[in-house]
XYZ file of C-alpha atoms in Angstrom:
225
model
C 0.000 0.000 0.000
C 1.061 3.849 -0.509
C 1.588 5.518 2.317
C -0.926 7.936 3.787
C -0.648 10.987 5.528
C -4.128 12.366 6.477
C -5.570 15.205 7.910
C -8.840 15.204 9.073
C -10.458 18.608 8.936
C -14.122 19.801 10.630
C -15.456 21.983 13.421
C -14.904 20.898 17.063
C -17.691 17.931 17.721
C -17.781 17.079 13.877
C -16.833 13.675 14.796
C -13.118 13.777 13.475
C -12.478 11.477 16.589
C -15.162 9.066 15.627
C -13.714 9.053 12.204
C -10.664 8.759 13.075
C -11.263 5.369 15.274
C -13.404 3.881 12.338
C -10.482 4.057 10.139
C -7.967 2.706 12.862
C -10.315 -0.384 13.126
C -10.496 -0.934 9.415
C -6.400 0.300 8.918
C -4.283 -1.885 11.704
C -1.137 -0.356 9.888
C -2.643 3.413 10.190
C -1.958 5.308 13.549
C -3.206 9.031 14.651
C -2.012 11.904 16.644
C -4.658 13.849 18.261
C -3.624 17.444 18.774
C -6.317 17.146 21.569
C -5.268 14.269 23.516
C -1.841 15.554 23.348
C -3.328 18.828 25.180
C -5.466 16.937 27.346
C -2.904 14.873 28.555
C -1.065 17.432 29.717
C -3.251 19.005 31.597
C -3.210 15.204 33.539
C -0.080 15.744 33.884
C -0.473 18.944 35.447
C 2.717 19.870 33.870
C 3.515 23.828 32.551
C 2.183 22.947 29.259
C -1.093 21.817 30.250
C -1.215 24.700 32.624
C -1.050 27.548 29.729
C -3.578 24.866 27.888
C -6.022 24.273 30.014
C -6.319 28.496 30.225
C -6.821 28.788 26.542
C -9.182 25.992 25.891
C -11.328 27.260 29.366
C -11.779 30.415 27.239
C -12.736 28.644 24.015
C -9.521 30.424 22.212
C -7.170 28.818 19.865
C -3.415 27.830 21.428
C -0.470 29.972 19.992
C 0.765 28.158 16.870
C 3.868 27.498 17.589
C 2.689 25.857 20.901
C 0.499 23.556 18.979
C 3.226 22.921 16.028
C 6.274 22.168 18.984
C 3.462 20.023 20.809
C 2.547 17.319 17.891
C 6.220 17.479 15.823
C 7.815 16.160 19.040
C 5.297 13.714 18.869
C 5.767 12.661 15.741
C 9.420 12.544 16.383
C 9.280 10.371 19.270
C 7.129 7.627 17.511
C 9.882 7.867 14.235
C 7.123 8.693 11.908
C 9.172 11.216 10.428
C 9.816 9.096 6.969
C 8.435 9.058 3.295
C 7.592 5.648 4.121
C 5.324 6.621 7.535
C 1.563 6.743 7.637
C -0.258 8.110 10.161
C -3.402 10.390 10.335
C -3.685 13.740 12.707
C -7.178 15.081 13.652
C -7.203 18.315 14.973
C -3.992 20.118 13.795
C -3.207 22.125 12.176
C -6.244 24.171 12.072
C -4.771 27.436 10.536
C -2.676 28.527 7.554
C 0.326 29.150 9.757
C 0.478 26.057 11.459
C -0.429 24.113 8.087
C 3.028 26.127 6.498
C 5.082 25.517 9.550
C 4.133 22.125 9.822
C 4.725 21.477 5.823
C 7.918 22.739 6.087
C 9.295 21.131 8.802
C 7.950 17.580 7.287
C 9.436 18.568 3.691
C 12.927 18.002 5.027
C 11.791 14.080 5.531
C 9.337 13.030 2.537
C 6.978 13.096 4.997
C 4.352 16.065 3.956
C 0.418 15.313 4.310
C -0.612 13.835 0.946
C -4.641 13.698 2.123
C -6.780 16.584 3.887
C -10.434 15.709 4.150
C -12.911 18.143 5.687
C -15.743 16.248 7.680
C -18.664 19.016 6.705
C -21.732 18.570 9.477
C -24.214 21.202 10.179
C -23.755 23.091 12.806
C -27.262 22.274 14.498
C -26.302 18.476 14.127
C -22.777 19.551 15.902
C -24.449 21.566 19.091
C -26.753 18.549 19.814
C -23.978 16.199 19.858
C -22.354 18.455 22.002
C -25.085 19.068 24.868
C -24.992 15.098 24.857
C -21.931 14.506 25.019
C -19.886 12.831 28.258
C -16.400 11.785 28.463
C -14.442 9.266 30.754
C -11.314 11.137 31.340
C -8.730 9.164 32.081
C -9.072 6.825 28.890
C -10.336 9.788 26.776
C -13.672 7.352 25.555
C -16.263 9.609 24.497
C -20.213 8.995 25.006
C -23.318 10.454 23.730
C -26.443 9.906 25.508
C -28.731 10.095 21.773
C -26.651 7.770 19.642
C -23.124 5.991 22.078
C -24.635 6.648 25.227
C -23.070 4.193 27.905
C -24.389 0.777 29.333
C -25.045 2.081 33.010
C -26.032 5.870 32.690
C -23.361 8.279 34.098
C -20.898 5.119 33.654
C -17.969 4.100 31.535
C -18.632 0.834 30.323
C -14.903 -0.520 30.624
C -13.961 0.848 34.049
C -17.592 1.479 35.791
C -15.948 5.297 36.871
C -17.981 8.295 36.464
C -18.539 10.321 33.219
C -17.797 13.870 33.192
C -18.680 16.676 30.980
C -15.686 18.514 29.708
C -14.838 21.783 31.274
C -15.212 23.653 27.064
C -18.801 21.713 26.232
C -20.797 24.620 27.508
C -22.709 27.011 24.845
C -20.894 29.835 25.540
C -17.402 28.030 25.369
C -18.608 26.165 22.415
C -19.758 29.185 20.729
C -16.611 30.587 20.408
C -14.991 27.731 19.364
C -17.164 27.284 16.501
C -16.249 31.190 15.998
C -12.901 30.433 15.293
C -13.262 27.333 13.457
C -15.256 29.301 10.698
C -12.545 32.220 10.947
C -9.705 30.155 9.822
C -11.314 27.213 7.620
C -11.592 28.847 4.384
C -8.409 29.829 4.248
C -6.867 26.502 5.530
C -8.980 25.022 2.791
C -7.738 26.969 0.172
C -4.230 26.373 1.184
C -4.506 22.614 1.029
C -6.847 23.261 -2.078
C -3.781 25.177 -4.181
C -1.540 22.305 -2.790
C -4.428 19.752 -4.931
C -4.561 16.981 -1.670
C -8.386 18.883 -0.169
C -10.841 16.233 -0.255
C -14.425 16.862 1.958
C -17.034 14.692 2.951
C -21.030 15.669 3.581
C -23.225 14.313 5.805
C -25.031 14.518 9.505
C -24.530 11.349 10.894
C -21.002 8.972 11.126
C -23.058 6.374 9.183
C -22.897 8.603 6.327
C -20.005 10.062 6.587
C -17.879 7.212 7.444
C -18.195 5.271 3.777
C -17.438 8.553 1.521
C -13.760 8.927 3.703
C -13.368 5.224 3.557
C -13.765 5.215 -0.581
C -11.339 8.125 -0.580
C -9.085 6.802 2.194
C -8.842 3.094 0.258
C -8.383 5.259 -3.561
C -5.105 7.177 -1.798
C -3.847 4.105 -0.362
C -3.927 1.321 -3.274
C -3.606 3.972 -6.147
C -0.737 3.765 -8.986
């Protein structure tokens, strides 16, 4: 197979994690970076970094680029997925035009630039609802929603039996602004990766619907000649 480096694209709650653990179960040889489990694992840490994050995303504002860039690079560093021959996916970063031409150019060096961006496109009504049902184990990072995932034993994770929680930026207010920024700095992320010819995007309101369109394009990038 070709090697694949994707980035999945859509507004916070779109279901890019969803996505993204659909095509790990159907991939075994694909892995992912979240930008947001990186963040959130910080702040589990407690360490600096997840002290200047957790004041950001409490606000619903976007982390300085080069914070964000730094963050996942190392990461990929660490795992040695810094080849032509690597494939991996990232959801979440980068999510503007300065950390998309930071992050191409420090990749360049390797072979190992994203060949695949694919923007998840849900309504934003369909996104909100998610949102006000949507509960989170923290310490594993699972994810629950109470209209379509919800969990075995209400207010429980089904591995572990510990509580659910909701997360400290899935309030309206918070989530407002998030979707605020998203819209500021999509189009021209798109039309970066559009000029580059690697933007690919995927319509639909539920992860039954969406989930088949990124597979087709997923397989087409990875078997092509």
């Amino acid at each position: 197979m070709n090697p694949l480096r994707l980035l999945l694209l859509g507004a916070p709650g779109s279901g890019k994690g969803t996505q993204t653990s659909k095509l790990l179960k159907h991939f075994d040889h694909v892995k992912s970076v979240s930008s947001g489990d990186l963040l959130r694992q910080q702040i589990r840490l407690n360490t600096d970094l997840g002290h200047i994050a957790a004041k950001y995303i409490a606000e619903g504002k976007l982390l300085p680029d080069s914070f964000v860039t730094g963050l996942v690079l190392n990461e990929l560093s660490s795992r040695r997925w810094l080849s032509s021959k690597s494939t991996w996916l990232l959801d979440g970063f980068p999510r503007t035009v300065s950390q998309a031409k930071s992050l191409r150019s420090e990749l360049k060096p390797h072979g190992a630039t994203l060949n695949m961006v694919v923007e998840l496109d849900v309504p934003e009504s369909v996104i909100l609802e998610r949102i006000e049902n949507r509960y989170v184990h923290v310490p594993s990072g699972r994810v629950y929603n109470l209209t379509y995932n919800p969990p075995k034993v209400a207010g429980r994770d089904d591995v572990t039996g510990e509580p659910l929680s909701k997360r400290s930026d899935d309030t309206a207010e918070v989530f407002g602004a998030r979707l605020a920024n998203y819209r500021e700095t999509l189009s021209p992320l798109k039309a970066f990766y559009s000029k580059i010819g690697i933007l690919h995007k995927v319509s639909g309101e539920t992860s039954d619907i969406i989930f088949p369109q990124l597979l087709e394009l997923v397989q087409r990038e990875l078997t092509k000649n």
